[in-house]
mmCIF file of C-alpha atoms in Angstrom:
data_model
loop_
_atom_site.group_PDB
_atom_site.id
_atom_site.type_symbol
_atom_site.label_atom_id
_atom_site.label_comp_id
_atom_site.label_asym_id
_atom_site.label_seq_id
_atom_site.Cartn_x
_atom_site.Cartn_y
_atom_site.Cartn_z
ATOM 1 C CA MET A 1 -23.661 12.253 9.216
ATOM 2 C CA VAL A 2 -21.512 15.257 10.133
ATOM 3 C CA GLY A 3 -21.257 14.064 13.736
ATOM 4 C CA TYR A 4 -20.246 10.624 12.516
ATOM 5 C CA ILE A 5 -17.466 12.085 10.338
ATOM 6 C CA ILE A 6 -16.166 14.239 13.206
ATOM 7 C CA ARG A 7 -16.102 11.268 15.594
ATOM 8 C CA ARG A 8 -14.325 9.134 13.022
ATOM 9 C CA PHE A 9 -11.794 11.893 12.379
ATOM 10 C CA LEU A 10 -10.997 12.335 16.083
ATOM 11 C CA PHE A 11 -10.680 8.589 16.488
ATOM 12 C CA ALA A 12 -8.367 8.534 13.450
ATOM 13 C CA LEU A 13 -6.091 11.103 15.114
ATOM 14 C CA LEU A 14 -5.888 8.896 18.203
ATOM 15 C CA VAL A 15 -5.057 5.878 16.071
ATOM 16 C CA VAL A 16 -2.339 7.832 14.208
ATOM 17 C CA TRP A 17 -0.724 8.705 17.542
ATOM 18 C CA ALA A 18 -0.841 5.051 18.607
ATOM 19 C CA ILE A 19 0.700 4.049 15.248
ATOM 20 C CA SER A 20 3.536 6.524 15.780
ATOM 21 C CA VAL A 21 4.309 5.040 19.217
ATOM 22 C CA ILE A 22 4.146 1.428 18.036
ATOM 23 C CA SER A 23 6.131 2.016 14.848
ATOM 24 C CA PHE A 24 8.913 3.879 16.681
ATOM 25 C CA PHE A 25 9.295 1.255 19.379
ATOM 26 C CA ILE A 26 9.224 -1.580 16.830
ATOM 27 C CA ILE A 27 12.047 0.089 14.913
ATOM 28 C CA GLN A 28 14.019 0.165 18.171
ATOM 29 C CA LEU A 29 13.698 -3.598 18.777
ATOM 30 C CA PRO A 30 16.766 -4.781 16.776
ATOM 31 C CA LYS A 31 20.022 -4.632 18.702
ATOM 32 C CA GLY A 32 22.304 -1.714 17.979
ATOM 33 C CA ASP A 33 21.673 1.518 16.115
ATOM 34 C CA TYR A 34 22.862 3.457 13.092
ATOM 35 C CA ILE A 35 26.218 4.230 14.729
ATOM 36 C CA ASP A 36 26.979 0.486 14.967
ATOM 37 C CA PHE A 37 26.168 0.153 11.266
ATOM 38 C CA TYR A 38 28.307 3.209 10.495
ATOM 39 C CA ILE A 39 31.268 1.810 12.439
ATOM 40 C CA ILE A 40 31.061 -1.514 10.612
ATOM 41 C CA GLU A 41 30.924 0.332 7.285
ATOM 42 C CA LEU A 42 34.019 2.385 8.192
ATOM 43 C CA GLU A 43 35.943 -0.691 9.334
ATOM 44 C CA THR A 44 35.020 -2.493 6.125
ATOM 45 C CA ASN A 45 36.485 0.407 4.131
ATOM 46 C CA GLY A 46 39.667 0.395 6.226
ATOM 47 C CA GLY A 47 38.900 3.297 8.538
ATOM 48 C CA PRO A 48 38.576 2.065 12.147
ATOM 49 C CA ILE A 49 36.895 4.306 14.685
ATOM 50 C CA GLY A 50 37.418 4.285 18.436
ATOM 51 C CA GLN A 51 34.801 3.742 21.115
ATOM 52 C CA GLU A 52 35.113 7.338 22.296
ATOM 53 C CA ALA A 53 34.392 8.655 18.802
ATOM 54 C CA ALA A 54 31.396 6.323 18.543
ATOM 55 C CA GLU A 55 29.969 7.627 21.814
ATOM 56 C CA THR A 56 30.531 11.198 20.624
ATOM 57 C CA LEU A 57 28.510 10.430 17.501
ATOM 58 C CA ARG A 58 25.716 8.920 19.610
ATOM 59 C CA MET A 59 25.606 12.063 21.727
ATOM 60 C CA GLN A 60 25.612 14.219 18.603
ATOM 61 C CA TYR A 61 22.575 12.363 17.219
ATOM 62 C CA GLY A 62 20.867 11.991 20.603
ATOM 63 C CA LEU A 63 21.005 8.180 20.502
ATOM 64 C CA GLU A 64 22.403 7.880 24.016
ATOM 65 C CA LYS A 65 19.119 9.119 25.494
ATOM 66 C CA PRO A 66 16.309 6.777 26.661
ATOM 67 C CA ILE A 67 13.898 5.558 24.005
ATOM 68 C CA PRO A 68 10.926 7.605 25.320
ATOM 69 C CA VAL A 69 13.027 10.767 25.070
ATOM 70 C CA GLN A 70 14.081 9.847 21.540
ATOM 71 C CA TYR A 71 10.438 9.276 20.638
ATOM 72 C CA ILE A 72 9.381 12.689 21.970
ATOM 73 C CA ARG A 73 12.142 14.385 19.979
ATOM 74 C CA TRP A 74 11.265 12.426 16.841
ATOM 75 C CA ILE A 75 7.490 13.002 17.011
ATOM 76 C CA GLY A 76 8.146 16.691 17.665
ATOM 77 C CA GLN A 77 10.194 16.840 14.466
ATOM 78 C CA VAL A 78 7.456 14.979 12.586
ATOM 79 C CA VAL A 79 4.851 17.501 13.750
ATOM 80 C CA ALA A 80 7.256 20.315 12.831
ATOM 81 C CA GLY A 81 7.318 18.977 9.291
ATOM 82 C CA ASN A 82 10.777 17.447 8.828
ATOM 83 C CA GLY A 83 10.093 13.843 9.893
ATOM 84 C CA GLY A 84 13.197 13.481 12.044
ATOM 85 C CA TYR A 85 16.826 13.299 10.968
ATOM 86 C CA ALA A 86 17.843 10.691 8.380
ATOM 87 C CA PHE A 87 21.337 9.714 9.531
ATOM 88 C CA GLU A 88 22.543 8.084 6.335
ATOM 89 C CA TYR A 89 21.462 10.997 4.136
ATOM 90 C CA ARG A 90 22.381 13.768 6.594
ATOM 91 C CA LYS A 91 19.107 15.613 6.033
ATOM 92 C CA PRO A 92 15.493 15.632 7.339
ATOM 93 C CA ALA A 93 13.506 12.487 6.571
ATOM 94 C CA PHE A 94 10.770 14.293 4.645
ATOM 95 C CA GLU A 95 13.413 15.765 2.323
ATOM 96 C CA VAL A 96 14.753 12.260 1.684
ATOM 97 C CA ILE A 97 11.269 10.891 1.053
ATOM 98 C CA GLY A 98 10.426 13.871 -1.176
ATOM 99 C CA ASP A 99 8.534 12.860 -4.306
ATOM 100 C CA ARG A 100 8.754 9.182 -3.361
ATOM 101 C CA ILE A 101 5.589 9.372 -1.282
ATOM 102 C CA TRP A 102 3.597 10.836 -4.197
ATOM 103 C CA LEU A 103 5.008 8.256 -6.600
ATOM 104 C CA THR A 104 4.103 5.528 -4.082
ATOM 105 C CA LEU A 105 0.558 6.894 -3.802
ATOM 106 C CA ALA A 106 0.292 7.060 -7.604
ATOM 107 C CA LEU A 107 1.475 3.453 -7.932
ATOM 108 C CA THR A 108 -0.847 2.278 -5.156
ATOM 109 C CA ALA A 109 -3.883 4.172 -6.466
ATOM 110 C CA THR A 110 -3.329 2.804 -9.977
ATOM 111 C CA ALA A 111 -2.945 -0.718 -8.569
ATOM 112 C CA VAL A 112 -6.219 -0.322 -6.626
ATOM 113 C CA VAL A 113 -8.019 0.839 -9.793
ATOM 114 C CA PHE A 114 -6.657 -2.146 -11.732
ATOM 115 C CA THR A 115 -7.614 -4.471 -8.892
ATOM 116 C CA TRP A 116 -11.243 -3.345 -8.842
ATOM 117 C CA LEU A 117 -11.611 -3.052 -12.623
ATOM 118 C CA LEU A 118 -10.447 -6.640 -12.992
ATOM 119 C CA ALA A 119 -11.891 -8.242 -9.851
ATOM 120 C CA VAL A 120 -15.466 -6.926 -9.873
ATOM 121 C CA PRO A 121 -16.524 -7.924 -13.422
ATOM 122 C CA ILE A 122 -14.732 -11.288 -13.221
ATOM 123 C CA GLY A 123 -16.186 -12.022 -9.759
ATOM 124 C CA ILE A 124 -19.733 -11.201 -10.905
ATOM 125 C CA TYR A 125 -19.398 -13.274 -14.086
ATOM 126 C CA SER A 126 -17.867 -16.184 -12.169
ATOM 127 C CA ALA A 127 -20.771 -16.222 -9.689
ATOM 128 C CA MET A 128 -23.480 -15.876 -12.343
ATOM 129 C CA ARG A 129 -21.915 -18.610 -14.495
ATOM 130 C CA GLN A 130 -21.013 -20.999 -11.696
ATOM 131 C CA TYR A 131 -19.159 -24.157 -12.832
ATOM 132 C CA SER A 132 -18.931 -22.877 -16.407
ATOM 133 C CA VAL A 133 -15.720 -22.857 -18.414
ATOM 134 C CA GLY A 134 -15.312 -19.146 -17.648
ATOM 135 C CA ASP A 135 -15.776 -19.798 -13.931
ATOM 136 C CA TYR A 136 -13.133 -22.521 -13.934
ATOM 137 C CA LEU A 137 -10.777 -20.325 -15.946
ATOM 138 C CA ALA A 138 -11.262 -17.396 -13.542
ATOM 139 C CA SER A 139 -10.681 -19.700 -10.555
ATOM 140 C CA THR A 140 -7.518 -21.103 -12.126
ATOM 141 C CA LEU A 141 -6.146 -17.652 -12.907
ATOM 142 C CA GLY A 142 -7.115 -16.509 -9.400
ATOM 143 C CA PHE A 143 -5.221 -19.314 -7.711
ATOM 144 C CA MET A 144 -2.233 -18.685 -9.979
ATOM 145 C CA GLY A 145 -2.311 -15.012 -9.026
ATOM 146 C CA LEU A 146 -2.290 -15.923 -5.348
ATOM 147 C CA ALA A 147 0.467 -18.507 -5.768
ATOM 148 C CA VAL A 148 2.958 -16.595 -7.940
ATOM 149 C CA PRO A 149 5.018 -14.023 -5.975
ATOM 150 C CA PRO A 150 4.713 -10.547 -7.508
ATOM 151 C CA PHE A 151 8.488 -10.099 -7.767
ATOM 152 C CA LEU A 152 8.743 -13.336 -9.760
ATOM 153 C CA LEU A 153 5.993 -12.126 -12.068
ATOM 154 C CA ALA A 154 7.905 -8.858 -12.471
ATOM 155 C CA LEU A 155 11.069 -10.731 -13.464
ATOM 156 C CA VAL A 156 9.171 -12.895 -15.947
ATOM 157 C CA MET A 157 7.450 -9.884 -17.525
ATOM 158 C CA MET A 158 10.722 -7.965 -17.761
ATOM 159 C CA TYR A 159 12.381 -10.950 -19.464
ATOM 160 C CA TYR A 160 9.625 -11.654 -21.983
ATOM 161 C CA PHE A 161 8.830 -8.021 -22.775
ATOM 162 C CA LYS A 162 12.446 -7.156 -23.497
ATOM 163 C CA ALA A 163 14.449 -10.292 -24.341
ATOM 164 C CA VAL A 164 11.862 -12.544 -25.996
ATOM 165 C CA TRP A 165 9.154 -10.358 -27.541
ATOM 166 C CA ALA A 166 11.219 -7.134 -27.820
ATOM 167 C CA LEU A 167 8.093 -5.063 -27.193
ATOM 168 C CA PRO A 168 8.504 -1.263 -27.012
ATOM 169 C CA VAL A 169 7.050 -1.196 -23.494
ATOM 170 C CA PRO A 170 8.837 0.725 -20.687
ATOM 171 C CA ILE A 171 9.239 -2.061 -18.133
ATOM 172 C CA GLY A 172 11.713 -0.675 -15.564
ATOM 173 C CA GLY A 173 11.663 2.511 -13.508
ATOM 174 C CA LEU A 174 8.986 5.180 -13.600
ATOM 175 C CA PHE A 175 10.714 7.699 -15.865
ATOM 176 C CA ALA A 176 12.897 7.784 -18.932
ATOM 177 C CA ALA A 177 16.492 8.832 -18.276
ATOM 178 C CA GLU A 178 15.982 12.398 -19.509
ATOM 179 C CA TYR A 179 13.165 12.993 -16.968
ATOM 180 C CA ALA A 180 14.799 11.382 -13.917
ATOM 181 C CA ASP A 181 16.187 14.581 -12.355
ATOM 182 C CA THR A 182 13.966 17.240 -13.903
ATOM 183 C CA GLY A 183 11.065 19.160 -12.417
ATOM 184 C CA TRP A 184 7.439 18.212 -12.909
ATOM 185 C CA THR A 185 6.159 19.093 -16.355
ATOM 186 C CA GLN A 186 3.338 17.770 -18.523
ATOM 187 C CA ALA A 187 5.844 15.748 -20.543
ATOM 188 C CA LYS A 188 7.260 14.165 -17.378
ATOM 189 C CA ILE A 189 3.783 13.252 -16.079
ATOM 190 C CA LEU A 190 2.885 11.626 -19.398
ATOM 191 C CA ASN A 191 6.175 9.748 -19.379
ATOM 192 C CA MET A 192 5.469 8.519 -15.846
ATOM 193 C CA LEU A 193 1.999 7.319 -16.850
ATOM 194 C CA SER A 194 3.500 5.358 -19.738
ATOM 195 C CA HIS A 195 5.755 3.534 -17.247
ATOM 196 C CA LEU A 196 3.318 3.289 -14.325
ATOM 197 C CA TRP A 197 0.776 0.777 -15.634
ATOM 198 C CA VAL A 198 3.180 -2.189 -15.797
ATOM 199 C CA PRO A 199 4.302 -2.239 -12.114
ATOM 200 C CA ALA A 200 0.760 -1.281 -11.028
ATOM 201 C CA LEU A 201 -0.657 -4.273 -12.909
ATOM 202 C CA ILE A 202 1.939 -6.597 -11.384
ATOM 203 C CA VAL A 203 1.199 -5.341 -7.858
ATOM 204 C CA ALA A 204 -2.561 -5.587 -8.465
ATOM 205 C CA ILE A 205 -2.652 -9.200 -9.633
ATOM 206 C CA ALA A 206 -2.401 -10.869 -6.207
ATOM 207 C CA GLY A 207 -5.034 -8.555 -4.735
ATOM 208 C CA THR A 208 -7.250 -9.105 -7.773
ATOM 209 C CA ALA A 209 -7.222 -12.867 -7.291
ATOM 210 C CA GLN A 210 -8.245 -12.518 -3.646
ATOM 211 C CA LEU A 211 -11.093 -10.088 -4.347
ATOM 212 C CA ILE A 212 -12.463 -12.302 -7.122
ATOM 213 C CA ARG A 213 -12.813 -15.211 -4.714
ATOM 214 C CA VAL A 214 -14.430 -13.030 -2.017
ATOM 215 C CA LEU A 215 -16.941 -11.407 -4.394
ATOM 216 C CA ARG A 216 -17.833 -14.719 -6.022
ATOM 217 C CA ALA A 217 -18.498 -16.431 -2.677
ATOM 218 C CA ASN A 218 -20.581 -13.538 -1.317
ATOM 219 C CA LEU A 219 -22.604 -13.141 -4.497
ATOM 220 C CA LEU A 220 -23.370 -16.871 -4.619
ATOM 221 C CA ASP A 221 -24.770 -16.576 -1.091
ATOM 222 C CA GLU A 222 -26.901 -13.554 -1.972
ATOM 223 C CA ILE A 223 -28.489 -14.826 -5.183
ATOM 224 C CA ARG A 224 -29.978 -17.788 -3.284
ATOM 225 C CA LYS A 225 -31.811 -15.619 -0.737
ATOM 226 C CA PRO A 226 -35.621 -15.166 -0.737
ATOM 227 C CA TYR A 227 -35.597 -11.510 -1.795
ATOM 228 C CA VAL A 228 -33.824 -12.472 -5.035
ATOM 229 C CA VAL A 229 -36.401 -15.188 -5.717
ATOM 230 C CA THR A 230 -39.178 -12.640 -5.074
ATOM 231 C CA ALA A 231 -37.592 -10.104 -7.430
ATOM 232 C CA ARG A 232 -37.391 -12.733 -10.170
ATOM 233 C CA ALA A 233 -41.023 -13.700 -9.571
ATOM 234 C CA LYS A 234 -42.088 -10.079 -10.055
ATOM 235 C CA GLY A 235 -40.540 -10.096 -13.523
ATOM 236 C CA MET A 236 -37.361 -8.050 -12.999
ATOM 237 C CA SER A 237 -34.662 -8.604 -15.607
ATOM 238 C CA GLU A 238 -31.937 -10.936 -14.357
ATOM 239 C CA TRP A 239 -28.926 -8.676 -14.742
ATOM 240 C CA GLY A 240 -30.806 -5.547 -13.670
ATOM 241 C CA MET A 241 -31.964 -7.255 -10.492
ATOM 242 C CA ILE A 242 -28.512 -8.740 -9.792
ATOM 243 C CA MET A 243 -26.736 -5.408 -10.176
ATOM 244 C CA LYS A 244 -29.309 -3.481 -8.142
ATOM 245 C CA TYR A 245 -29.547 -5.728 -5.074
ATOM 246 C CA PRO A 246 -27.216 -8.741 -4.585
ATOM 247 C CA VAL A 247 -24.114 -7.089 -6.031
ATOM 248 C CA ARG A 248 -24.458 -4.076 -3.725
ATOM 249 C CA VAL A 249 -24.700 -6.338 -0.682
ATOM 250 C CA ALA A 250 -21.887 -8.601 -1.884
ATOM 251 C CA MET A 251 -19.642 -5.551 -2.343
ATOM 252 C CA ASN A 252 -19.633 -4.775 1.387
ATOM 253 C CA PRO A 253 -16.661 -7.034 2.257
ATOM 254 C CA LEU A 254 -14.733 -5.662 -0.712
ATOM 255 C CA VAL A 255 -15.290 -2.063 0.338
ATOM 256 C CA SER A 256 -14.280 -2.892 3.903
ATOM 257 C CA THR A 257 -10.925 -4.195 2.619
ATOM 258 C CA ILE A 258 -9.876 -0.750 1.354
ATOM 259 C CA GLY A 259 -8.462 0.029 4.791
ATOM 260 C CA TYR A 260 -5.818 -2.677 4.654
ATOM 261 C CA LEU A 261 -5.571 -2.943 0.858
ATOM 262 C CA LEU A 262 -3.548 0.278 0.594
ATOM 263 C CA PRO A 263 -0.790 -0.628 3.094
ATOM 264 C CA THR A 264 -0.811 -4.244 1.872
ATOM 265 C CA LEU A 265 -0.066 -3.085 -1.654
ATOM 266 C CA VAL A 266 2.668 -0.755 -0.389
ATOM 267 C CA SER A 267 4.383 -3.299 1.880
ATOM 268 C CA GLY A 268 3.833 -6.193 -0.508
ATOM 269 C CA SER A 269 5.358 -4.329 -3.441
ATOM 270 C CA ILE A 270 8.719 -3.533 -1.841
ATOM 271 C CA ILE A 271 10.582 -6.358 -3.593
ATOM 272 C CA VAL A 272 8.773 -5.558 -6.856
ATOM 273 C CA GLU A 273 9.910 -1.952 -6.527
ATOM 274 C CA VAL A 274 13.496 -3.064 -5.919
ATOM 275 C CA VAL A 275 13.425 -5.491 -8.856
ATOM 276 C CA MET A 276 11.909 -2.912 -11.209
ATOM 277 C CA ASN A 277 14.061 -0.030 -9.909
ATOM 278 C CA LEU A 278 11.129 2.172 -8.902
ATOM 279 C CA PRO A 279 11.864 5.456 -7.054
ATOM 280 C CA THR A 280 9.180 4.820 -4.415
ATOM 281 C CA MET A 281 9.163 4.429 -0.624
ATOM 282 C CA GLY A 282 9.577 0.635 -0.614
ATOM 283 C CA PRO A 283 13.308 0.491 -1.520
ATOM 284 C CA LEU A 284 13.941 3.483 0.749
ATOM 285 C CA LEU A 285 12.309 1.690 3.702
ATOM 286 C CA LEU A 286 14.321 -1.460 3.024
ATOM 287 C CA LYS A 287 17.567 0.505 2.914
ATOM 288 C CA ALA A 288 16.688 2.393 6.107
ATOM 289 C CA LEU A 289 15.942 -0.855 7.952
ATOM 290 C CA LEU A 290 19.206 -2.432 6.811
ATOM 291 C CA ALA A 291 21.136 0.648 7.936
ATOM 292 C CA GLN A 292 19.122 0.891 11.197
ATOM 293 C CA ASP A 293 18.252 4.482 10.328
ATOM 294 C CA MET A 294 15.419 4.391 12.843
ATOM 295 C CA PHE A 295 14.032 7.906 12.386
ATOM 296 C CA LEU A 296 13.716 7.540 8.620
ATOM 297 C CA ALA A 297 12.311 4.002 8.904
ATOM 298 C CA GLY A 298 9.901 5.052 11.653
ATOM 299 C CA THR A 299 8.628 7.954 9.552
ATOM 300 C CA ILE A 300 7.990 5.697 6.553
ATOM 301 C CA VAL A 301 6.253 3.053 8.686
ATOM 302 C CA MET A 302 4.089 5.753 10.253
ATOM 303 C CA LEU A 303 3.138 7.081 6.796
ATOM 304 C CA ILE A 304 2.079 3.567 5.770
ATOM 305 C CA GLY A 305 0.017 3.364 8.975
ATOM 306 C CA ILE A 306 -1.619 6.689 8.146
ATOM 307 C CA MET A 307 -2.562 5.245 4.764
ATOM 308 C CA THR A 308 -4.322 2.445 6.642
ATOM 309 C CA VAL A 309 -6.281 4.967 8.721
ATOM 310 C CA VAL A 310 -7.227 7.019 5.655
ATOM 311 C CA GLY A 311 -8.280 3.864 3.794
ATOM 312 C CA THR A 312 -10.381 2.665 6.727
ATOM 313 C CA PHE A 313 -12.065 6.058 7.021
ATOM 314 C CA ALA A 314 -12.858 6.032 3.291
ATOM 315 C CA SER A 315 -14.210 2.476 3.469
ATOM 316 C CA ASP A 316 -16.510 3.419 6.384
ATOM 317 C CA LEU A 317 -18.018 6.249 4.356
ATOM 318 C CA LEU A 318 -18.385 4.071 1.260
ATOM 319 C CA LEU A 319 -20.064 1.309 3.269
ATOM 320 C CA ALA A 320 -22.577 3.780 4.662
ATOM 321 C CA TRP A 321 -23.322 4.944 1.103
ATOM 322 C CA ILE A 322 -23.565 1.477 -0.483
ATOM 323 C CA ASP A 323 -25.568 -0.293 2.208
ATOM 324 C CA PRO A 324 -28.526 1.703 3.627
ATOM 325 C CA ARG A 325 -28.820 -0.808 6.482
ATOM 326 C CA ILE A 326 -25.777 0.803 8.054
ATOM 327 C CA ARG A 327 -26.937 3.646 10.254
ATOM 328 C CA VAL A 328 -23.941 5.898 10.738
ATOM 329 C CA GLU A 329 -25.897 8.202 13.042
ATOM 330 C CA GLN A 330 -26.000 5.434 15.643
ATOM 331 C CA THR A 331 -22.353 4.370 15.236
#
């Protein structure tokens, strides 16, 4: 098992390096750079800038150099711990990201918890009560969750919670105004938790609907297999037998989705974060892409890629624990 973990870790490092290369070169694909955006912004505000001044700025920021050279400089700054230079903010990228990455992880982790807490019981019930009223209701809600965009659901919830029902529920942002610029205290953490569950639930709904369908389909396949019939014939209780054998096997595809569930929730929640005014990485990434701030955008994209690697590594270990048929020593 130790050898398996070491091999997986070394492979993860290789994948992280490949992600850094791909993410940086993808960010470079659009025409122009931050200086072009900066010039347009100056001209819009009535302050034209000459071509010579623009070239001087490119030399100052190192943007006149070939892309491979820019990548080497950027990845060196990432390894050094500053994440490259964020042009628009005039400071290192990691300083700009700051607490946003931890707030993003908190939002994502809470959304994952909601997703599993909702999807697993509903999926099991839907499979065990196939074609019942509850099964049809779960299927209908699942399809609605897949069909309704999360940002639209966020707008609807914000409207009904505030304008129609006037519920005392914090629906926008992650902090009350008095905690926005203060340090981390117990009161601030509790205030964040009181705000966090609403956007996390909105982000989780689409993923919940998908996992319900996957678990239901897999569990329906398992409960028809001979070993289940044999277990019933030996007198095992229905729910005890279902939870001990078929559910564990049917959970394999769900556990394997952890690797891409984390980045999917992060990337899929960007518009939700903008709509709900959340101080997370999604709005920051969108702003960096619009401004062509390639070092900041590349750093954020690489962090999302690292989340994929971490999630995949965790799912591999969980699969080996859940399903004894997986022999990690031979992987």
